[in-house]
Coordinates of N, CA and C and ligand atoms in Angstrom, one line a residue:
M1349 N 26.3 14.9 -4.1 CA 25.5 16.4 -4.3 C 26.4 16.8 -5.6
N1350 N 25.2 17.6 -6.2 CA 25.7 17.6 -7.7 C 26.3 19.4 -7.0
P1351 N 27.9 19.7 -7.5 CA 28.0 20.9 -7.0 C 27.4 21.9 -7.9
A1352 N 27.0 21.8 -9.0 CA 26.0 22.8 -9.8 C 24.7 23.1 -8.8
T1353 N 23.6 22.1 -9.1 CA 22.7 22.5 -8.4 C 22.8 22.6 -7.1
S1354 N 23.7 22.2 -6.1 CA 23.3 21.7 -4.8 C 22.4 20.4 -4.4
L1355 N 21.7 19.7 -5.2 CA 21.0 18.7 -4.9 C 21.4 17.2 -4.9
P1356 N 20.9 16.9 -3.6 CA 21.5 15.2 -3.9 C 21.3 14.2 -4.9
R1357 N 21.8 13.6 -5.3 CA 22.0 12.6 -6.5 C 21.2 11.1 -6.1
V1358 N 20.0 11.1 -6.4 CA 19.5 9.5 -6.4 C 20.0 8.3 -7.4
A1359 N 20.1 7.5 -7.0 CA 20.7 6.3 -8.0 C 19.1 5.6 -7.6
I1360 N 18.4 4.7 -8.5 CA 17.2 4.1 -8.4 C 17.4 2.5 -8.7
L1361 N 17.4 1.5 -7.8 CA 18.0 0.3 -8.5 C 16.1 -0.5 -8.7
I1362 N 16.4 -0.8 -10.0 CA 15.2 -2.2 -10.2 C 15.3 -3.3 -11.0
S1363 N 14.3 -4.1 -11.0 CA 14.7 -5.5 -11.6 C 13.4 -5.4 -13.1
G1364 N 12.0 -4.6 -12.7 CA 11.3 -4.9 -13.5 C 10.7 -3.6 -14.3
G1365 N 9.5 -3.8 -14.3 CA 8.7 -2.3 -15.0 C 9.0 -0.6 -14.5
G1366 N 9.4 -0.8 -13.4 CA 9.6 0.7 -12.9 C 9.0 1.7 -12.9
S1367 N 7.3 1.1 -12.1 CA 6.6 2.5 -12.0 C 6.5 3.1 -11.0
N1368 N 7.5 2.4 -9.8 CA 7.8 3.0 -8.9 C 8.7 4.2 -9.0
M1369 N 10.0 3.7 -9.7 CA 11.1 4.7 -10.4 C 10.5 5.9 -11.0
L1370 N 9.7 5.6 -11.8 CA 8.8 6.7 -12.8 C 8.2 7.5 -11.7
S1371 N 8.1 7.1 -11.1 CA 7.1 8.2 -9.5 C 8.0 9.2 -9.3
L1372 N 9.6 8.1 -8.7 CA 10.7 9.2 -8.3 C 11.4 10.1 -9.0
V1373 N 11.5 9.2 -10.2 CA 11.7 10.4 -11.0 C 11.2 11.6 -12.0
R1374 N 9.6 11.2 -11.6 CA 8.9 12.5 -12.1 C 9.0 13.8 -11.3
A1375 N 8.5 12.9 -9.6 CA 8.6 13.9 -8.9 C 10.1 14.7 -8.6
M1376 N 11.1 14.0 -8.7 CA 12.2 14.8 -8.7 C 12.4 15.7 -9.8
Q1377 N 12.1 15.6 -11.1 CA 12.2 16.4 -12.1 C 11.0 17.7 -12.1
S1378 N 10.0 17.1 -11.3 CA 9.2 18.6 -11.4 C 9.7 19.5 -10.4
G1379 N 10.3 18.7 -9.1 CA 10.8 19.8 -8.5 C 10.4 19.5 -7.2
A1380 N 8.8 18.3 -7.0 CA 8.7 18.4 -5.8 C 9.2 17.6 -5.1
V1381 N 10.2 16.6 -5.5 CA 11.7 16.8 -4.3 C 12.5 17.3 -4.6
A1382 N 13.8 18.0 -3.9 CA 14.8 18.9 -3.9 C 15.8 17.5 -4.4
A1383 N 15.8 16.8 -5.3 CA 17.0 16.1 -5.6 C 17.1 15.7 -6.5
E1384 N 18.1 14.9 -7.3 CA 17.8 14.8 -8.9 C 18.0 13.1 -9.1
P1385 N 17.6 12.7 -10.4 CA 17.9 11.3 -10.7 C 19.6 11.0 -11.2
A1386 N 20.1 10.4 -10.6 CA 21.3 10.1 -11.3 C 21.7 9.2 -12.0
L1387 N 21.0 7.7 -11.6 CA 21.1 6.9 -12.5 C 19.9 5.9 -12.0
V1388 N 19.9 5.0 -13.0 CA 19.2 3.9 -13.0 C 19.2 2.4 -13.4
L1389 N 19.5 1.7 -12.3 CA 20.6 0.7 -12.5 C 19.7 -0.5 -12.4
S1390 N 19.5 -1.5 -13.0 CA 18.9 -3.2 -13.5 C 20.2 -4.0 -13.3
N1391 N 19.7 -5.5 -12.4 CA 20.2 -6.4 -12.6 C 19.4 -7.3 -13.6
R1392 N 18.5 -6.9 -14.1 CA 18.2 -7.9 -15.0 C 17.9 -6.7 -16.6
P1393 N 18.6 -7.1 -17.7 CA 18.9 -6.4 -18.8 C 17.6 -6.3 -19.5
D1394 N 16.5 -7.3 -19.6 CA 15.1 -6.7 -20.1 C 14.0 -6.3 -19.5
A1395 N 14.7 -5.8 -17.9 CA 13.8 -5.0 -17.1 C 13.2 -3.5 -17.9
G1396 N 11.6 -3.8 -18.2 CA 11.2 -2.5 -18.8 C 11.1 -1.2 -18.5
G1397 N 12.0 -1.0 -17.2 CA 12.2 0.0 -16.6 C 13.5 1.3 -17.5
L1398 N 14.4 0.1 -17.9 CA 15.3 0.8 -18.1 C 14.6 1.7 -19.7
A1399 N 13.9 1.5 -20.7 CA 13.5 2.6 -21.9 C 12.5 3.3 -21.1
K1400 N 12.0 2.8 -20.0 CA 11.3 4.5 -19.4 C 12.2 5.5 -18.8
A1401 N 13.3 5.2 -17.8 CA 13.7 5.8 -17.7 C 14.9 6.7 -19.0
E1402 N 15.2 5.8 -19.5 CA 16.0 6.6 -20.7 C 15.1 7.5 -21.5
A1403 N 13.9 7.4 -21.7 CA 12.9 8.4 -22.1 C 12.7 9.5 -21.6
L1404 N 13.2 9.6 -20.1 CA 13.0 10.4 -19.5 C 14.3 11.2 -19.3
G1405 N 15.5 10.8 -19.9 CA 16.6 11.7 -19.8 C 17.5 11.0 -18.9
V1406 N 17.2 10.1 -18.2 CA 18.1 9.8 -17.0 C 19.0 8.7 -17.2
P1407 N 20.4 8.8 -16.8 CA 21.4 7.3 -17.1 C 21.0 6.4 -16.9
T1408 N 21.1 5.6 -17.2 CA 20.8 3.8 -17.4 C 22.0 2.7 -17.0
A1409 N 22.1 1.8 -16.2 CA 23.1 1.4 -16.3 C 22.4 -0.6 -16.1
V1410 N 23.2 -1.4 -16.8 CA 22.7 -2.6 -16.6 C 23.8 -3.8 -15.6
V1411 N 24.1 -4.0 -14.7 CA 24.8 -5.1 -14.2 C 24.0 -6.7 -13.6
D1412 N 24.2 -7.4 -14.9 CA 23.3 -8.8 -15.3 C 24.0 -9.5 -13.8
H1413 N 23.3 -10.0 -13.0 CA 23.6 -11.1 -11.5 C 23.7 -12.0 -12.3
K1414 N 23.5 -12.9 -13.5 CA 23.3 -14.2 -13.8 C 25.0 -14.6 -13.4
P1415 N 25.9 -14.1 -14.5 CA 26.9 -14.1 -14.9 C 28.1 -14.4 -13.8
F1416 N 27.3 -13.6 -12.2 CA 28.3 -13.6 -11.3 C 27.7 -15.2 -10.1
R1417 N 27.2 -16.0 -10.8 CA 26.4 -17.5 -10.5 C 26.9 -17.3 -9.2
G1418 N 25.8 -16.7 -8.6 CA 25.4 -16.8 -7.1 C 26.4 -15.9 -6.3
D1419 N 27.9 -15.2 -6.9 CA 28.5 -14.6 -5.9 C 27.8 -13.3 -6.1
R1420 N 27.4 -13.0 -4.7 CA 26.8 -11.9 -4.2 C 27.8 -10.6 -4.1
E1421 N 29.1 -10.8 -3.4 CA 29.8 -10.1 -2.7 C 30.1 -9.8 -3.9
A1422 N 30.6 -10.4 -5.2 CA 30.8 -9.9 -6.5 C 29.7 -9.1 -7.3
F1423 N 28.8 -9.8 -7.4 CA 27.9 -8.7 -7.9 C 27.5 -7.3 -7.4
D1424 N 27.3 -7.4 -5.8 CA 27.3 -6.0 -5.2 C 28.4 -5.1 -5.4
A1425 N 29.7 -6.0 -5.6 CA 30.6 -4.7 -5.7 C 31.3 -4.2 -7.0
A1426 N 30.2 -5.0 -8.4 CA 29.7 -4.4 -9.4 C 29.3 -3.1 -9.4
V1427 N 27.9 -3.5 -8.6 CA 27.0 -2.4 -8.4 C 27.5 -1.3 -7.9
Q1428 N 28.0 -1.6 -6.5 CA 28.7 -0.2 -6.0 C 29.7 0.3 -6.8
E1429 N 29.9 -0.1 -7.7 CA 31.5 0.5 -8.7 C 30.2 1.8 -9.7
R1430 N 29.3 0.8 -9.9 CA 28.4 1.8 -10.8 C 27.9 3.0 -10.3
L1431 N 27.1 2.8 -9.0 CA 26.7 3.7 -7.9 C 28.1 4.9 -7.1
A1432 N 29.4 4.5 -7.7 CA 30.5 5.6 -7.2 C 30.3 6.1 -8.9
Q1433 N 30.5 5.0 -9.7 CA 30.9 6.7 -10.8 C 29.9 7.7 -11.4
S1434 N 28.1 7.6 -10.8 CA 27.2 8.1 -10.8 C 27.1 9.4 -9.8
G1435 N 28.0 8.7 -9.1 CA 28.4 10.5 -7.6 C 26.7 10.0 -6.8
A1436 N 26.2 8.8 -6.6 CA 24.5 9.1 -5.9 C 25.5 9.3 -4.3
D1437 N 24.1 10.1 -3.8 CA 24.4 10.7 -2.4 C 23.4 8.9 -2.0
I1438 N 22.4 9.1 -2.2 CA 21.2 8.2 -2.1 C 20.7 7.2 -2.7
V1439 N 20.3 5.8 -2.7 CA 19.8 4.9 -3.3 C 18.4 4.4 -2.7
C1440 N 17.6 4.2 -3.8 CA 16.2 3.7 -3.3 C 16.0 2.7 -4.4
L1441 N 15.4 1.5 -3.7 CA 15.3 0.2 -4.4 C 14.1 0.4 -4.6
A1442 N 13.5 -0.1 -5.7 CA 12.5 0.0 -6.4 C 12.2 -0.8 -7.1
G1443 N 11.5 -2.2 -6.6 CA 10.9 -3.4 -7.5 C 12.9 -3.9 -7.2
F1444 N 13.5 -4.0 -6.7 CA 14.9 -4.5 -7.0 C 14.9 -5.8 -6.3
M1445 N 14.9 -6.9 -7.1 CA 14.6 -8.4 -6.8 C 15.6 -9.1 -5.8
R1446 N 16.9 -8.4 -6.0 CA 18.3 -9.0 -5.0 C 18.2 -8.6 -3.4
I1447 N 18.7 -9.9 -2.8 CA 19.1 -9.4 -1.8 C 20.6 -9.0 -1.6
L1448 N 20.5 -7.9 -1.2 CA 21.8 -7.1 -1.1 C 22.8 -7.5 0.1
T1449 N 24.1 -7.4 0.6 CA 25.2 -8.2 1.0 C 25.1 -7.0 2.3
P1450 N 25.6 -7.4 3.3 CA 26.1 -6.8 4.5 C 26.9 -5.6 4.4
G1451 N 27.6 -6.1 3.4 CA 29.0 -5.4 3.0 C 28.6 -4.0 2.5
F1452 N 28.0 -4.3 1.0 CA 27.1 -3.7 0.6 C 26.6 -2.4 0.8
I1453 N 25.6 -3.0 2.1 CA 24.5 -1.8 2.4 C 25.4 -1.1 3.7
A1454 N 26.2 -1.5 4.6 CA 27.2 -1.0 5.3 C 27.5 0.8 5.0
P1455 N 28.3 1.0 3.9 CA 28.1 2.3 3.9 C 27.5 3.1 3.3
W1456 N 26.0 2.3 2.8 CA 24.8 2.8 2.3 C 23.7 3.0 4.1
E1457 N 24.2 2.7 4.7 CA 22.9 2.5 6.0 C 22.7 4.2 6.3
G1458 N 21.5 4.5 6.2 CA 21.0 6.0 6.8 C 20.9 6.6 5.5
R1459 N 21.3 6.1 4.3 CA 21.2 6.8 2.5 C 20.4 5.7 2.0
M1460 N 20.0 4.6 2.1 CA 19.4 4.0 1.4 C 18.0 4.0 1.5
L1461 N 16.9 3.9 1.0 CA 15.3 3.2 0.7 C 15.3 2.2 0.0
N1462 N 14.0 1.9 0.6 CA 12.9 0.6 0.3 C 11.6 0.4 -0.1
I1463 N 11.0 0.2 -0.7 CA 9.8 0.0 -0.9 C 9.2 -1.6 -0.6
H1464 N 8.5 -2.0 0.2 CA 7.6 -3.5 0.3 C 6.6 -3.1 0.3
P1465 N 5.6 -4.1 -0.5 CA 4.4 -4.0 -0.2 C 3.7 -5.1 0.7
S1466 N 3.7 -4.3 1.7 CA 3.2 -4.6 2.7 C 3.3 -3.9 4.1
L1467 N 1.8 -3.7 5.3 CA 2.6 -2.8 6.1 C 3.4 -3.6 7.1
L1468 N 5.1 -3.6 6.7 CA 5.8 -3.8 7.8 C 5.4 -3.5 9.1
P1469 N 6.1 -4.3 10.2 CA 6.8 -5.7 10.0 C 5.9 -6.6 9.6
L1470 N 5.0 -6.5 9.0 CA 4.2 -7.7 9.0 C 4.3 -8.1 7.5
F1471 N 4.3 -9.3 7.2 CA 4.8 -10.0 5.5 C 6.1 -9.3 5.3
R1472 N 7.0 -9.9 5.9 CA 8.4 -9.4 5.4 C 8.1 -10.3 4.1
G1473 N 9.2 -10.0 3.0 CA 9.7 -11.3 2.1 C 8.4 -10.9 1.1
L1474 N 8.4 -12.0 0.4 CA 7.5 -12.2 -0.8 C 6.4 -12.6 -0.7
H1475 N 5.6 -12.4 -2.0 CA 3.8 -12.8 -1.9 C 3.0 -12.4 -0.8
T1476 N 3.6 -10.4 -0.4 CA 2.8 -10.2 0.6 C 1.4 -10.4 -0.2
H1477 N 0.7 -9.7 -0.9 CA -0.7 -9.9 -1.1 C -1.8 -11.1 -0.7
E1478 N -1.0 -12.4 -1.0 CA -1.6 -13.8 -0.8 C -1.7 -13.8 0.7
R1479 N -0.1 -13.5 1.4 CA -0.8 -13.9 2.7 C -1.4 -13.0 3.9
A1480 N -1.5 -11.8 3.1 CA -2.1 -10.8 4.0 C -3.7 -11.4 3.6
L1481 N -4.0 -12.0 2.5 CA -5.8 -12.3 2.7 C -5.5 -13.8 3.0
E1482 N -4.4 -14.4 3.2 CA -4.9 -15.8 4.1 C -4.7 -15.6 5.2
A1483 N -4.3 -14.4 5.9 CA -4.5 -14.4 7.3 C -5.8 -13.2 8.0
G1484 N -6.5 -13.4 6.5 CA -7.7 -12.8 6.6 C -7.9 -11.2 7.3
M1485 N -6.5 -10.2 6.5 CA -6.5 -8.5 7.1 C -7.7 -7.7 6.7
A1486 N -8.0 -6.8 7.2 CA -8.7 -5.9 7.0 C -8.2 -4.7 6.1
V1487 N -7.0 -4.4 6.4 CA -6.2 -3.9 6.0 C -5.0 -4.1 5.1
H1488 N -4.9 -3.7 4.4 CA -3.2 -3.9 3.3 C -2.5 -2.7 3.3
G1489 N -1.2 -3.0 2.9 CA -0.8 -1.2 2.3 C 1.1 -1.7 1.6
C1490 N 1.5 -0.6 2.1 CA 2.5 -0.6 1.4 C 3.6 0.2 2.7
T1491 N 5.3 0.2 2.6 CA 5.7 0.6 3.5 C 6.9 1.3 2.9
V1492 N 7.4 2.2 3.3 CA 9.1 2.4 2.7 C 9.8 2.6 3.7
H1493 N 10.9 2.0 3.9 CA 12.2 1.7 5.2 C 13.5 1.9 4.6
E1494 N 14.1 2.0 5.5 CA 15.7 2.7 5.4 C 16.2 0.7 5.5
V1495 N 16.8 0.6 4.7 CA 17.8 -0.7 4.3 C 18.6 -0.8 5.4
T1496 N 18.4 -1.8 6.1 CA 19.7 -2.4 6.7 C 19.7 -3.7 6.6
A1497 N 20.9 -4.6 7.3 CA 21.3 -6.1 7.1 C 20.2 -6.7 7.3
E1498 N 19.3 -6.1 8.1 CA 18.2 -7.2 8.4 C 16.7 -7.3 7.3
L1499 N 16.7 -8.3 6.4 CA 15.8 -8.4 5.7 C 14.5 -7.2 5.5
D1500 N 13.9 -6.2 5.1 CA 12.6 -5.8 5.2 C 12.6 -4.9 7.0
G1501 N 13.7 -5.4 7.3 CA 13.7 -4.9 8.8 C 14.5 -3.2 9.4
G1502 N 14.4 -2.7 8.9 CA 15.1 -1.2 8.5 C 14.1 -0.1 9.2
P1503 N 14.5 1.6 10.0 CA 13.5 1.8 10.4 C 12.2 2.2 9.2
I1504 N 10.8 2.1 9.7 CA 9.8 2.7 8.7 C 9.9 4.2 8.7
R1505 N 10.0 4.5 7.0 CA 9.6 6.4 7.3 C 8.4 6.5 6.7
G1506 N 7.6 5.3 6.0 CA 6.4 6.0 5.9 C 5.7 4.6 5.1
Q1507 N 3.9 4.6 5.6 CA 3.2 3.5 5.3 C 1.9 4.3 4.5
A1508 N 1.3 3.5 3.6 CA 0.2 4.0 3.0 C -0.8 2.5 3.3
V1509 N -2.0 2.6 3.9 CA -3.0 2.0 3.9 C -4.3 2.0 3.1
I1510 N -4.5 0.9 2.3 CA -5.6 0.9 1.9 C -6.6 -0.6 2.9
A1511 N -8.0 -0.1 2.3 CA -9.3 -1.5 2.8 C -9.4 -2.7 2.4
V1512 N -8.8 -3.4 2.6 CA -9.2 -5.3 2.0 C -10.6 -5.1 1.9
E1513 N -11.2 -5.5 0.6 CA -12.7 -5.5 -0.1 C -12.8 -6.8 -0.4
A1514 N -14.2 -7.0 0.1 CA -14.8 -8.6 -0.4 C -14.1 -8.7 -1.7
G1515 N -13.6 -9.8 -1.8 CA -13.5 -10.6 -3.0 C -12.6 -10.2 -4.0
D1516 N -11.7 -9.5 -2.9 CA -10.3 -9.1 -3.0 C -9.6 -10.6 -3.8
T1517 N -8.6 -10.7 -4.4 CA -7.2 -11.3 -5.1 C -6.4 -10.7 -5.2
P1518 N -5.1 -11.4 -4.6 CA -4.0 -10.9 -4.7 C -4.0 -10.0 -5.8
D1519 N -3.9 -10.2 -7.2 CA -4.2 -9.2 -8.2 C -4.9 -7.9 -8.3
T1520 N -6.1 -8.4 -7.6 CA -6.7 -7.0 -7.8 C -6.6 -6.1 -6.4
L1521 N -5.6 -6.9 -5.0 CA -5.3 -5.8 -4.1 C -3.7 -5.4 -4.7
A1522 N -3.0 -6.4 -5.5 CA -1.8 -5.6 -6.0 C -1.9 -4.2 -6.6
A1523 N -3.3 -4.4 -7.7 CA -3.4 -3.1 -8.6 C -3.9 -1.9 -7.7
R1524 N -5.0 -2.2 -6.4 CA -5.4 -1.2 -5.8 C -3.8 -0.4 -4.8
L1525 N -3.0 -1.0 -5.0 CA -1.8 -0.8 -3.5 C -0.8 -0.4 -4.7
L1526 N -0.9 0.2 -6.0 CA 0.4 -0.1 -6.4 C 0.4 1.9 -6.8
P1527 N -0.8 2.6 -7.2 CA -0.9 3.9 -7.1 C -0.7 4.4 -5.5
M1528 N -0.9 3.9 -4.3 CA -0.6 4.3 -2.9 C 0.8 4.0 -3.3
E1529 N 1.9 3.4 -3.4 CA 3.1 3.4 -3.7 C 3.8 4.4 -4.3
H1530 N 2.9 4.7 -5.0 CA 3.3 5.8 -6.4 C 3.2 7.4 -5.6
R1531 N 2.4 7.3 -4.6 CA 2.3 8.3 -3.7 C 3.3 8.6 -3.1
L1532 N 3.5 7.3 -1.9 CA 4.1 7.2 -0.8 C 5.6 7.7 -0.9
Y1533 N 6.1 6.8 -1.9 CA 7.4 6.7 -2.5 C 8.2 8.3 -2.4
P1534 N 7.5 9.0 -3.5 CA 8.3 10.3 -3.6 C 8.0 11.1 -2.2
A1535 N 6.9 11.1 -1.3 CA 6.3 11.9 -0.6 C 7.2 11.7 0.6
V1536 N 7.8 10.3 0.8 CA 8.7 9.8 1.5 C 10.3 10.3 1.3
L1537 N 10.3 10.5 -0.2 CA 11.9 10.6 -0.3 C 11.9 12.5 0.1
A1538 N 10.8 12.9 -0.5 CA 11.2 14.8 -0.5 C 11.3 15.1 1.5
R1539 N 10.4 14.1 1.8 CA 11.2 14.4 3.4 C 12.8 14.0 4.0
F1540 N 12.8 12.4 3.2 CA 14.0 12.2 3.6 C 15.1 13.1 2.9
V1541 N 14.8 13.8 2.3 CA 16.4 14.8 1.5 C 16.0 16.3 2.4
R1542 N 15.3 15.8 3.0 CA 14.9 17.7 4.1 C 15.8 17.5 5.3
G1543 N 15.8 15.9 5.9 CA 16.3 14.8 6.6 C 15.1 14.8 8.0
E1544 N 14.1 15.0 7.3 CA 12.8 14.1 8.3 C 12.7 13.2 8.1
R1545 N 13.0 12.5 9.6 CA 12.9 11.0 9.6 C 11.4 10.5 10.3
A1546 N 10.5 11.5 11.0 CA 9.5 10.8 11.4 C 8.3 10.2 10.2
P1547 N 7.9 8.9 10.6 CA 7.4 7.9 9.6 C 6.0 8.7 9.2
L1548 N 5.5 9.1 7.6 CA 4.5 9.3 7.5 C 3.4 8.6 6.9
A1549 N 2.0 8.7 7.3 CA 1.2 7.9 7.1 C 0.3 8.5 5.7
L1550 N -0.3 7.7 4.8 CA -1.2 7.9 4.2 C -2.4 6.7 3.8
F1551 N -3.8 7.4 3.7 CA -4.6 6.7 3.8 C -5.8 6.9 2.3
G1552 N -5.7 5.3 1.8 CA -6.1 5.3 0.3 C -8.3 5.2 0.7
Ligands
LIG1008 C1 6.0 -3.2 -6.4 O1 4.7 -3.3 -6.0 C2 7.1 -2.8 -5.1 O2 6.0 -2.9 -4.1 C3 7.3 -4.1 -4.9 O3 7.7 -4.5 -6.3 C4 6.5 -3.8 -7.4 C5 7.4 -3.3 -8.4 O4 6.8 -2.6 -8.9 N1 8.8 -4.5 -4.6 P1 7.5 -1.5 -10.1 O5 8.8 -2.5 -10.7 O6 8.2 -0.4 -9.4 O7 6.6 -1.3 -11.2

């Protein structure tokens, strides 16, 4: 909590372009979400989202996972140290492609969200668009859930649904879903900081 503004501080973890991170930061900076961005952290030094965050005046940090050579606990400890320095109260995973250890998650349980590009509990893990098409789904979507030690398994706080259209490919599905992700995540975070836990539904 920022003592000056009494607003919760949010850290956002990314690995790539950061379009979801941008939608969260803009929503906080516009006042649509009653919280403030404290840090954008990436495990990849070349993540395009870092420059976008800096352009909006948000502090950034890089904890490159490569030098840790698979030592997840040590990597997570370095991330945790950077989060503690930022004074973050809430963590949002936004295209963060590392699986966090239970030891890292435990102190953040109830205060950490993730966005996943499927209608959980369907299609946990990777390649969600391909798998939805292979399964012949009529609808697809994305989910914002709380993070627990069960991968993509925490309590659902919001879902957005789109129709699968004839001729869809994984790329066309992903492209049509992304704007829904950018609507859903800030809307869920706005409710989350107000203490609302009932899941939100959006339809494209
Ligand atoms: C999004 O589709 C998100 O659901 C998934 O990774 C993608 C990241 O996009 N986890 P971006 O980095 O937020 O643009």
